[in-house]
Coordinates of C-alpha atoms in Angstrom, one line a residue:
M81 CA 20.3 -15.2 -12.2
S82 CA 19.5 -16.6 -15.7
E83 CA 18.6 -14.2 -18.5
N84 CA 14.8 -13.7 -18.9
T85 CA 14.4 -11.9 -22.2
T86 CA 13.4 -13.2 -25.6
Q87 CA 15.8 -11.6 -28.1
T88 CA 17.6 -14.3 -30.1
D89 CA 21.2 -14.6 -31.0
T90 CA 20.3 -14.4 -34.6
E91 CA 18.8 -10.9 -34.4
P92 CA 20.9 -7.9 -35.4
T93 CA 22.6 -6.2 -32.4
G94 CA 23.3 -2.8 -33.9
T95 CA 22.2 -0.1 -36.3
P96 CA 23.7 0.3 -39.8
S97 CA 26.1 2.9 -38.2
G98 CA 27.3 0.3 -35.8
E99 CA 25.5 1.8 -32.8
D100 CA 22.9 -0.1 -30.9
T101 CA 19.6 1.4 -29.9
P102 CA 18.1 1.6 -26.4
T103 CA 15.4 -0.9 -27.4
Q104 CA 18.1 -3.4 -28.4
R105 CA 20.1 -2.8 -25.3
D106 CA 17.0 -3.7 -23.2
T107 CA 17.4 -7.2 -24.6
N108 CA 21.1 -7.6 -24.9
R109 CA 21.5 -10.4 -22.4
S110 CA 19.5 -12.9 -24.4
Q111 CA 21.1 -15.7 -26.4
K112 CA 18.1 -17.9 -27.1
P113 CA 18.1 -19.6 -30.5
T114 CA 15.0 -19.4 -32.8
S115 CA 15.9 -21.8 -35.6
K116 CA 13.2 -24.1 -36.8
A117 CA 15.4 -27.1 -35.8
F118 CA 15.6 -25.7 -32.3
K119 CA 11.9 -25.2 -32.0
E120 CA 11.1 -28.7 -33.3
F121 CA 13.6 -30.3 -31.0
M122 CA 12.3 -28.3 -27.9
A123 CA 8.8 -29.5 -28.6
S124 CA 9.7 -33.2 -28.7
H125 CA 11.0 -36.0 -26.5
W126 CA 9.3 -35.0 -23.3
A127 CA 7.9 -37.7 -21.0
P128 CA 4.1 -37.6 -20.9
S129 CA 2.7 -35.7 -18.0
Q130 CA 0.8 -37.8 -15.5
P131 CA -2.6 -36.2 -15.0
P132 CA -2.9 -35.4 -11.3
E133 CA -5.9 -36.3 -9.3
Y134 CA -7.5 -33.1 -7.9
T135 CA -9.6 -33.0 -4.8
R136 CA -11.8 -30.2 -3.5
D137 CA -10.0 -27.9 -1.1
E138 CA -11.3 -27.5 2.4
V139 CA -11.6 -23.8 1.9
A140 CA -13.9 -24.2 -1.2
D141 CA -17.2 -24.4 0.8
H142 CA -16.2 -21.4 2.9
A143 CA -15.3 -19.3 -0.1
A144 CA -18.6 -20.2 -1.7
Q145 CA -20.4 -18.9 1.3
R146 CA -18.5 -15.7 1.1
R147 CA -19.4 -15.3 -2.6
R148 CA -23.0 -15.9 -1.7
R149 CA -23.0 -13.0 0.6
V150 CA -21.5 -10.8 -2.1
S151 CA -24.3 -12.0 -4.4
E152 CA -26.9 -11.0 -1.9
E153 CA -25.4 -7.5 -1.6
F154 CA -25.0 -6.8 -5.4
R155 CA -28.0 -8.4 -7.0
G156 CA -28.3 -7.7 -10.7
Q157 CA -24.7 -6.2 -10.9
R158 CA -21.6 -7.7 -12.3
V159 CA -18.9 -7.8 -9.6
V160 CA -15.3 -7.9 -10.8
V161 CA -12.5 -8.8 -8.4
P162 CA -8.9 -8.9 -9.9
A163 CA -6.0 -10.7 -8.3
G164 CA -3.7 -8.0 -9.5
P165 CA -0.6 -8.1 -11.8
L166 CA 3.0 -9.0 -11.1
K167 CA 5.0 -6.0 -9.8
V168 CA 8.4 -5.1 -11.1
R169 CA 11.1 -5.1 -8.4
S170 CA 14.0 -3.9 -10.5
N171 CA 14.3 -3.7 -14.3
D172 CA 13.2 -7.1 -15.5
T173 CA 12.7 -8.9 -12.2
D174 CA 9.4 -9.1 -10.3
Y175 CA 8.5 -9.4 -6.7
R176 CA 7.0 -12.7 -5.6
F177 CA 3.3 -12.4 -6.4
R178 CA 0.7 -12.0 -3.7
P179 CA -2.9 -11.6 -4.8
H180 CA -5.2 -8.9 -3.5
S181 CA -6.7 -10.0 -0.2
A182 CA -10.3 -9.7 -1.4
F183 CA -9.5 -12.0 -4.3
A184 CA -7.9 -14.6 -2.0
H185 CA -10.9 -14.4 0.3
L186 CA -13.5 -15.0 -2.4
T187 CA -11.6 -17.7 -4.2
G188 CA -9.7 -19.5 -1.5
L189 CA -6.4 -19.1 -3.4
G190 CA -3.3 -18.4 -1.5
V191 CA 0.5 -18.7 -2.1
D192 CA 1.4 -17.2 -5.4
H193 CA -1.9 -17.8 -7.4
E194 CA -2.5 -16.2 -9.9
P195 CA -1.1 -13.1 -11.5
D196 CA -3.6 -11.2 -13.7
A197 CA -6.4 -13.6 -12.7
V198 CA -9.9 -12.1 -12.3
L199 CA -13.0 -13.4 -10.5
I200 CA -16.3 -12.3 -12.1
L201 CA -19.7 -12.7 -10.4
E202 CA -22.1 -12.5 -13.4
P203 CA -25.7 -11.7 -12.5
V204 CA -28.4 -14.2 -13.4
D205 CA -32.1 -14.5 -12.6
E206 CA -32.6 -14.3 -8.9
G207 CA -32.2 -17.7 -7.1
T208 CA -30.9 -19.5 -10.2
G209 CA -27.2 -18.8 -9.5
D210 CA -24.5 -20.6 -7.5
D211 CA -25.8 -22.2 -4.3
G212 CA -29.2 -20.6 -4.9
G213 CA -27.8 -17.2 -5.2
H214 CA -28.1 -14.5 -7.9
H215 CA -24.7 -14.8 -9.7
E216 CA -22.5 -17.3 -11.4
A217 CA -18.9 -17.0 -10.5
T218 CA -16.1 -17.6 -13.0
L219 CA -12.4 -17.5 -12.5
Y220 CA -10.4 -16.2 -15.5
F221 CA -6.7 -16.9 -15.5
K222 CA -3.8 -17.9 -17.8
P223 CA -3.5 -21.7 -17.7
M224 CA -0.2 -23.5 -18.2
A225 CA 0.8 -23.9 -21.9
G226 CA 1.8 -27.2 -23.3
R227 CA 5.4 -28.2 -23.8
D228 CA 4.8 -28.1 -27.6
T229 CA 4.4 -24.3 -27.4
E230 CA 7.0 -21.6 -27.6
E231 CA 5.7 -20.1 -24.3
F232 CA 7.0 -23.3 -22.5
Y233 CA 10.6 -22.2 -22.9
A234 CA 10.4 -18.6 -24.0
S235 CA 8.2 -16.8 -21.5
A236 CA 10.1 -15.9 -18.3
R237 CA 6.9 -14.9 -16.6
H238 CA 4.6 -17.8 -17.6
G239 CA 6.7 -20.6 -19.1
E240 CA 7.1 -23.9 -17.2
F241 CA 10.8 -24.0 -18.2
W242 CA 11.3 -20.8 -16.2
I243 CA 8.9 -20.9 -13.3
G244 CA 7.8 -24.5 -13.0
P245 CA 4.4 -26.1 -13.4
R246 CA 1.3 -23.9 -13.2
P247 CA -2.4 -24.8 -12.9
V248 CA -4.6 -25.8 -15.7
L249 CA -8.3 -25.0 -15.9
E250 CA -9.5 -28.3 -14.5
E251 CA -7.3 -28.0 -11.4
F252 CA -9.0 -24.9 -10.1
R253 CA -12.4 -26.0 -11.3
T254 CA -12.1 -29.1 -9.1
R255 CA -10.2 -27.7 -6.2
L256 CA -12.3 -24.5 -5.8
G257 CA -15.6 -25.5 -7.1
L258 CA -15.5 -22.6 -9.5
R259 CA -16.1 -22.2 -13.3
T260 CA -12.7 -21.5 -14.9
K261 CA -11.9 -19.9 -18.3
D262 CA -8.8 -18.8 -20.1
I263 CA -7.9 -15.2 -19.5
D264 CA -8.2 -14.7 -23.2
E265 CA -12.0 -14.8 -22.8
F266 CA -12.0 -12.2 -20.0
E267 CA -12.3 -9.0 -22.0
P268 CA -15.5 -9.7 -23.9
A269 CA -17.0 -11.2 -20.7
V270 CA -16.4 -8.2 -18.5
T271 CA -17.2 -5.5 -21.0
K272 CA -20.4 -6.9 -22.6
D273 CA -23.6 -4.9 -22.1
A274 CA -21.6 -2.3 -20.1
G275 CA -24.4 0.2 -20.6
A276 CA -27.1 -2.1 -19.5
T277 CA -25.4 -4.1 -16.7
Q278 CA -24.0 -2.2 -13.7
I279 CA -20.4 -3.2 -13.2
R280 CA -19.0 -3.0 -9.7
L281 CA -15.2 -3.2 -9.7
L282 CA -12.7 -3.7 -6.9
R283 CA -10.5 -0.8 -8.0
N284 CA -6.8 -0.3 -7.5
S285 CA -5.9 -4.0 -7.7
S286 CA -5.2 -4.1 -11.4
P287 CA -4.6 -0.9 -13.3
Q288 CA -5.2 -2.7 -16.6
V289 CA -8.6 -4.0 -15.5
D290 CA -9.5 -0.5 -14.1
A291 CA -8.7 1.0 -17.5
L292 CA -10.5 -1.6 -19.5
I293 CA -13.7 -1.3 -17.5
D294 CA -13.6 2.5 -17.5
S295 CA -13.1 2.5 -21.2
A296 CA -16.1 0.2 -21.7
R297 CA -18.2 2.4 -19.5
S298 CA -17.3 5.5 -21.4
Q299 CA -18.0 3.9 -24.7
A300 CA -21.4 2.8 -23.4
G301 CA -22.3 6.3 -22.2
V302 CA -22.0 5.5 -18.5
E303 CA -21.3 8.5 -16.3
L304 CA -17.8 7.6 -15.2
E305 CA -17.4 9.6 -12.0
S306 CA -20.5 8.2 -10.4
A307 CA -19.6 4.6 -11.5
V308 CA -16.1 4.9 -10.0
E309 CA -17.7 6.3 -6.7
A310 CA -20.0 3.3 -6.6
D311 CA -17.1 0.9 -7.1
G312 CA -16.0 2.0 -3.6
K313 CA -19.0 0.1 -2.2
V314 CA -17.4 -3.1 -3.4
T315 CA -14.1 -2.3 -1.6
E316 CA -16.0 -1.4 1.5
F317 CA -18.3 -4.5 1.5
L318 CA -15.4 -6.9 0.8
S319 CA -13.5 -5.4 3.7
E320 CA -16.5 -5.7 6.1
L321 CA -17.0 -9.3 4.9
R322 CA -13.8 -10.2 6.7
L323 CA -14.6 -8.7 10.1
V324 CA -16.0 -12.0 11.4
K325 CA -13.8 -15.0 10.6
D326 CA -15.2 -18.4 9.7
P327 CA -13.9 -21.6 11.3
W328 CA -11.4 -22.3 8.5
E329 CA -10.0 -18.8 8.8
I330 CA -9.6 -19.2 12.5
E331 CA -7.6 -22.4 12.0
Q332 CA -5.3 -20.5 9.6
M333 CA -4.7 -17.9 12.2
R334 CA -3.8 -20.6 14.7
S335 CA -1.3 -21.9 12.3
S336 CA 0.2 -18.5 11.8
V337 CA 0.5 -18.0 15.6
A338 CA 2.3 -21.4 16.0
A339 CA 4.8 -20.7 13.2
T340 CA 5.4 -17.2 14.6
Q341 CA 6.1 -18.6 18.1
A342 CA 8.7 -20.8 16.6
G343 CA 10.2 -17.8 14.8
F344 CA 10.4 -15.9 18.1
E345 CA 12.3 -18.8 19.6
D346 CA 14.7 -18.8 16.7
V347 CA 15.4 -15.2 17.4
I348 CA 16.2 -15.8 21.0
R349 CA 18.6 -18.6 20.1
A350 CA 20.3 -16.2 17.6
L351 CA 20.8 -13.5 20.3
P352 CA 24.4 -14.5 21.2
R353 CA 25.4 -13.9 17.5
A354 CA 23.4 -10.6 17.4
V355 CA 24.4 -8.9 20.7
G356 CA 27.4 -6.7 20.3
T357 CA 27.5 -7.2 16.5
E358 CA 27.3 -4.5 13.9
R359 CA 23.8 -4.6 12.4
G360 CA 22.8 -7.1 15.1
E361 CA 19.2 -6.3 14.4
R362 CA 19.6 -7.8 10.9
I363 CA 20.6 -11.1 12.5
V364 CA 17.3 -11.0 14.4
E365 CA 15.4 -10.1 11.3
G366 CA 17.1 -12.9 9.3
A367 CA 16.4 -15.5 11.9
F368 CA 12.7 -14.8 11.9
F369 CA 12.5 -14.5 8.1
A370 CA 14.1 -18.0 7.7
R371 CA 11.3 -19.4 9.8
A372 CA 8.7 -17.5 7.8
R373 CA 9.9 -19.0 4.5
L374 CA 10.3 -22.5 6.1
E375 CA 6.8 -22.7 7.6
G376 CA 4.8 -20.2 5.5
N377 CA 4.6 -18.1 2.4
D378 CA 6.4 -15.0 3.7
L379 CA 6.4 -12.3 6.4
G380 CA 3.0 -10.9 7.2
Y381 CA 4.7 -7.5 7.3
D382 CA 8.2 -6.1 7.6
T383 CA 9.7 -7.3 10.9
I384 CA 10.4 -4.7 13.6
A385 CA 13.6 -5.8 15.3
A386 CA 14.2 -2.7 17.5
S387 CA 16.8 -2.6 20.1
G388 CA 17.5 0.1 22.7
N389 CA 16.1 3.5 21.6
N390 CA 15.0 2.1 18.3
A391 CA 12.2 0.5 20.3
T392 CA 10.7 3.9 20.7
I393 CA 10.3 4.3 16.9
L394 CA 6.9 2.7 16.3
H395 CA 7.6 1.3 12.8
W396 CA 11.3 0.7 13.0
I397 CA 12.1 -1.6 10.0
R398 CA 15.6 -0.5 9.0
N399 CA 16.9 -3.0 11.5
N400 CA 20.5 -1.9 11.0
A401 CA 21.7 -1.2 14.5
R402 CA 23.9 -2.9 17.1
I403 CA 22.2 -4.7 20.0
E404 CA 24.0 -4.0 23.2
P405 CA 24.1 -6.2 26.3
G406 CA 21.5 -5.2 28.8
E407 CA 19.2 -3.6 26.2
L408 CA 15.6 -4.6 25.4
L409 CA 14.7 -6.0 22.0
L410 CA 11.2 -5.1 20.8
L411 CA 10.3 -7.8 18.3
D412 CA 7.1 -7.2 16.4
A413 CA 6.6 -9.9 13.7
G414 CA 4.2 -12.3 12.1
I415 CA 4.4 -15.2 9.6
E416 CA 2.0 -15.2 6.7
V417 CA 1.1 -18.9 6.1
D418 CA 0.4 -20.3 2.6
S419 CA -3.3 -19.3 2.8
L420 CA -2.0 -15.7 3.3
Y421 CA -3.4 -15.2 6.8
T422 CA -1.0 -13.6 9.3
C423 CA -0.9 -13.0 13.0
D424 CA 0.8 -10.0 14.6
I425 CA 2.7 -10.6 17.9
T426 CA 5.1 -8.3 19.8
R427 CA 7.3 -9.2 22.7
T428 CA 9.9 -7.0 24.4
I429 CA 12.7 -9.2 25.4
P430 CA 15.7 -8.6 27.7
V431 CA 18.6 -9.6 25.5
S432 CA 20.8 -10.6 28.5
G433 CA 18.0 -12.7 30.1
T434 CA 16.8 -10.4 32.8
Y435 CA 15.0 -7.0 33.0
S436 CA 16.6 -4.2 35.0
P437 CA 14.4 -2.7 37.7
V438 CA 13.3 0.3 35.5
Q439 CA 12.7 -2.0 32.5
R440 CA 10.6 -4.3 34.6
R441 CA 8.6 -1.3 36.0
I442 CA 7.7 -0.1 32.5
Y443 CA 7.0 -3.6 31.3
E444 CA 4.6 -4.4 34.1
A445 CA 2.7 -1.1 33.5
V446 CA 2.2 -2.1 29.8
L447 CA 1.2 -5.6 30.8
A448 CA -1.3 -4.3 33.3
A449 CA -2.9 -2.2 30.5
Q450 CA -3.0 -5.2 28.2
N451 CA -4.6 -7.4 30.9
A452 CA -7.2 -4.7 31.5
A453 CA -8.2 -4.5 27.9
M454 CA -8.2 -8.3 27.6
S455 CA -10.5 -8.6 30.6
I456 CA -13.4 -6.7 28.9
V457 CA -13.4 -8.7 25.7
R458 CA -16.8 -10.2 25.1
P459 CA -19.6 -9.9 22.5
G460 CA -21.4 -6.6 22.6
V461 CA -18.5 -4.5 23.9
K462 CA -17.6 -1.5 21.6
F463 CA -14.3 -2.0 19.8
R464 CA -13.1 1.5 20.9
E465 CA -13.5 0.5 24.5
L466 CA -10.4 -1.7 24.3
H467 CA -8.3 1.3 23.6
A468 CA -9.9 3.5 26.2
T469 CA -9.4 0.8 28.9
A470 CA -5.8 0.2 28.1
V471 CA -4.7 3.8 27.9
R472 CA -6.4 4.7 31.2
V473 CA -4.3 2.1 33.0
L474 CA -1.2 3.5 31.3
A475 CA -2.2 7.0 32.4
E476 CA -2.6 5.8 36.0
H477 CA 0.9 4.5 36.0
L478 CA 2.4 7.6 34.5
D479 CA 0.6 9.6 37.1
E480 CA 1.8 7.4 39.9
W481 CA 5.4 7.9 38.6
G482 CA 4.9 11.6 38.6
L483 CA 5.4 12.0 34.8
L484 CA 2.1 13.7 34.0
P485 CA 2.3 17.5 33.9
V486 CA -1.4 17.8 35.0
S487 CA -3.8 15.8 37.1
L488 CA -4.9 12.3 36.0
D489 CA -8.4 13.5 35.4
E490 CA -7.2 16.4 33.2
A491 CA -4.9 14.2 31.3
L492 CA -7.7 11.7 30.6
S493 CA -10.1 14.4 29.5
P494 CA -10.6 15.1 25.7
E495 CA -9.0 18.4 26.2
G496 CA -5.9 16.9 27.9
Q497 CA -4.5 13.6 26.6
H498 CA -1.0 14.4 27.9
H499 CA -0.4 10.7 28.6
R500 CA -0.6 10.0 24.8
R501 CA 2.9 11.5 24.4
W502 CA 4.2 8.1 25.4
M503 CA 1.5 5.9 23.7
P504 CA 0.4 7.7 20.5
H505 CA -0.9 4.7 18.6
G506 CA -4.2 2.8 18.8
T507 CA -4.4 -0.3 21.0
S508 CA -6.1 -2.7 18.6
H509 CA -6.7 -3.5 14.9
H510 CA -8.3 -6.4 13.1
L511 CA -6.2 -9.3 11.8
G512 CA -6.6 -11.8 9.0
L513 CA -5.5 -11.7 5.3
D514 CA -4.0 -8.3 6.0
V515 CA -2.1 -7.4 9.1
H516 CA -4.4 -4.4 9.4
D517 CA -7.4 -6.2 8.1
C518 CA -10.8 -4.8 7.2
A519 CA -9.3 -1.3 7.0
Q520 CA -11.9 -0.1 4.4
A521 CA -14.9 -1.0 6.6
K522 CA -17.3 1.7 7.7
R523 CA -16.4 3.4 10.9
E524 CA -19.6 2.3 12.5
L525 CA -18.7 -1.3 11.9
Y526 CA -15.0 -1.0 12.9
L527 CA -14.1 1.5 15.5
D528 CA -17.6 2.1 16.6
G529 CA -18.7 -1.5 16.1
E530 CA -19.5 -4.1 18.7
L531 CA -17.4 -7.2 19.2
E532 CA -18.9 -10.4 17.7
P533 CA -17.8 -14.0 18.0
G534 CA -15.3 -14.8 15.3
M535 CA -13.6 -11.4 15.3
I536 CA -9.8 -11.5 15.6
F537 CA -7.8 -8.4 16.6
T538 CA -4.7 -7.3 18.4
I539 CA -4.4 -5.8 21.9
E540 CA -1.0 -4.0 21.9
P541 CA -0.4 -1.2 24.4
G542 CA 3.0 0.3 24.8
L543 CA 5.1 3.0 26.4
Y544 CA 7.9 4.7 24.5
F545 CA 10.4 7.0 26.3
K546 CA 12.8 8.4 23.7
K547 CA 16.3 9.1 24.8
E548 CA 15.9 12.7 23.8
D549 CA 12.7 13.1 25.9
L550 CA 13.4 15.7 28.6
A551 CA 10.0 15.3 30.1
V552 CA 10.9 12.0 31.8
P553 CA 13.8 11.2 34.2
E554 CA 17.0 10.0 32.6
E555 CA 16.5 6.4 33.8
Y556 CA 13.4 6.0 31.6
R557 CA 15.0 7.4 28.4
G558 CA 15.7 5.1 25.6
I559 CA 13.3 2.4 26.7
G560 CA 10.4 1.2 24.6
V561 CA 8.0 -1.6 25.6
R562 CA 5.1 -3.0 23.6
I563 CA 3.2 -6.3 24.3
E564 CA 0.9 -7.5 21.6
D565 CA -1.3 -10.5 21.4
D566 CA -4.0 -11.8 19.0
I567 CA -7.5 -12.2 20.5
L568 CA -10.4 -14.2 19.2
V569 CA -13.9 -13.2 20.4
T570 CA -15.8 -16.3 21.6
E571 CA -19.5 -16.6 22.5
D572 CA -18.8 -15.7 26.1
G573 CA -15.5 -13.8 26.1
G574 CA -12.1 -13.8 24.4
E575 CA -9.4 -16.3 23.7
N576 CA -5.7 -15.2 23.5
L577 CA -4.5 -17.1 20.4
S578 CA -0.9 -16.2 21.2
A579 CA -1.1 -17.1 24.9
A580 CA 1.7 -19.8 24.5
V581 CA 4.2 -17.0 23.8
P582 CA 5.4 -16.0 27.3
R583 CA 4.4 -12.5 28.4
E584 CA 4.6 -12.3 32.2
P585 CA 8.1 -10.8 33.0
D586 CA 9.2 -13.8 35.0
D587 CA 8.1 -16.2 32.3
V588 CA 9.8 -14.1 29.6
E589 CA 13.1 -14.2 31.6
A590 CA 12.8 -18.0 32.1
W591 CA 12.0 -18.4 28.4
V592 CA 15.0 -16.4 27.2
Q593 CA 17.4 -18.1 29.7
R594 CA 16.2 -21.6 28.7
L595 CA 16.6 -21.0 25.0
L596 CA 20.0 -19.4 25.5
G597 CA 21.1 -22.5 27.5

C-alpha cells in the first residue's frame, strides 16, 4: 500500500543528538518532494476536465418528502444531521466510509458519500421553506479541490491523486435538489444564534460536531443537560421516520434480496471446496462477500456461516471452523446495495444435499412456526403477535417431542417460558438502511405498534440444540436451524420479498443438488 503521509524528503529526520522523535517517526514513510519546481510542475500539464452533465436522482423527490416531515416535527428549530467522520482501522488507514443511516435517508446519498458532511435544516418563516415547509435544507461538505492545489496530490484522505474524483458542489445540488455549501462555511452556520435558536442535533454520529454544538450552547448560556436530552427526540423521530418504506426504498430492498439470492447460490457452488477443509466456513464467507462487492456496496452485516454446533451460536461470525459432510450450514447473510439498504435472509442448508431424518424433523418445525407467523401478516396486526404466533408453534413441537419439562400450557405462561431455552431471540425486526432498522423508535410504535403497508421486517424463528445440552436426546444435539425471510406489508396482507430463495425442505435439497451438479 502506498505511503499516505505528508512529510517531505527534505525535512530533517533526527534530533541534533541523532535521535528521531516519536512525531517524526509517525511520518517516516513519506518521501514526497516539496520543492517549488515540483509544485509548479504538478500543477501544470493536465488535460482539462470535461464538465459532466448531472441529472436529478430518482431518490431526490423521496428524500425531499422525508425532510418535509422532519420540518413539520421540528418547526422553528435548527436540525443538524451529520454523516459522520472517517474511522481509523489501523494506524493511518481508514475503514471504507459509510454515512449514518439517518443522513443517507434524508439526503439520498449512499455508497461512500461524504465523510464529515452535515445536513442542516434551517428554520424559516412557516410555509416559506422547501416544498412549502418550514426549513431550508443545506448540505455542507468538502468539495473536490482543483488540480492546481496541493491537496490534489498531498492529501491522502481527500486528494484526487489518492482516492480519485470526488463531487463538486454543483453535482449534489443538481442530483439531490439540495443547496450545497463548502464545509468551511459550516461552523458559523450551525453555531449562529445558539442562544436564540433551538438546535436539535443527531448525536453520536460525529464527535466533532457534537463538541462544536455543545460548546456553542454553553457559550450562549443554554442549559446543556436539557438540550442534550432534547437531542434524543431527533434520533427517535428519524428512526421512526423509516418504519414505513416509500416505493423507492422498497425497490432498493428488492435489489438487495436479488443480489443476496445470487450470493447464497455462490455459497452452495463453493461447498465442495469448503466441506472437509480447515476453516471451511471462511470459504463460505468469502464466496458471499465476493458477490456483495460485485453487486453492492458491502455486506449488510457480518456474515454468519455456521456449520454443525456453531449454528447453535446465534451470532457466530468467527467463521473459522471445518464443515463436515452431513452437517447443516446455517447461512445468515445480506448484501448492502449501493443505496445502503440491506436485506437479511437465513437458510439452513444440508451440505451433502439431503437432510437426515432428525435434521428434517427440526427444520419442518421451524418452517411451520415461520409459516404460522407469515399467515397473520396484515395491516392492523400488532408487531409483537408475529413472535407470539411463531414461538407457540415451536412450543407445540417441543411438547410433541417430549422435550418440555412441564405441560404446554405451563411452558407458554408468562411464569413458564421453558420452550425459550431453544429459541431465546425475537422472531422479527425491521429492515432497511440498518439490518436492525428503526431501533430507536418508541416502543409503542415498534414492538407494540400495528403493522402498516410499507413496513418491511424479518420473520426468523429457529431451534438451537447445543451439543452440550443434556436436556434433549443425543440425536438432537449439535443441530441449529433458523429460517429467515423478509416480509413487506401490503394493503391486504404480506409479501415475502425473499420467496425466490427456496425454503421448503424438498426444494432446498433440490436447489443444493442442482447447484452442486
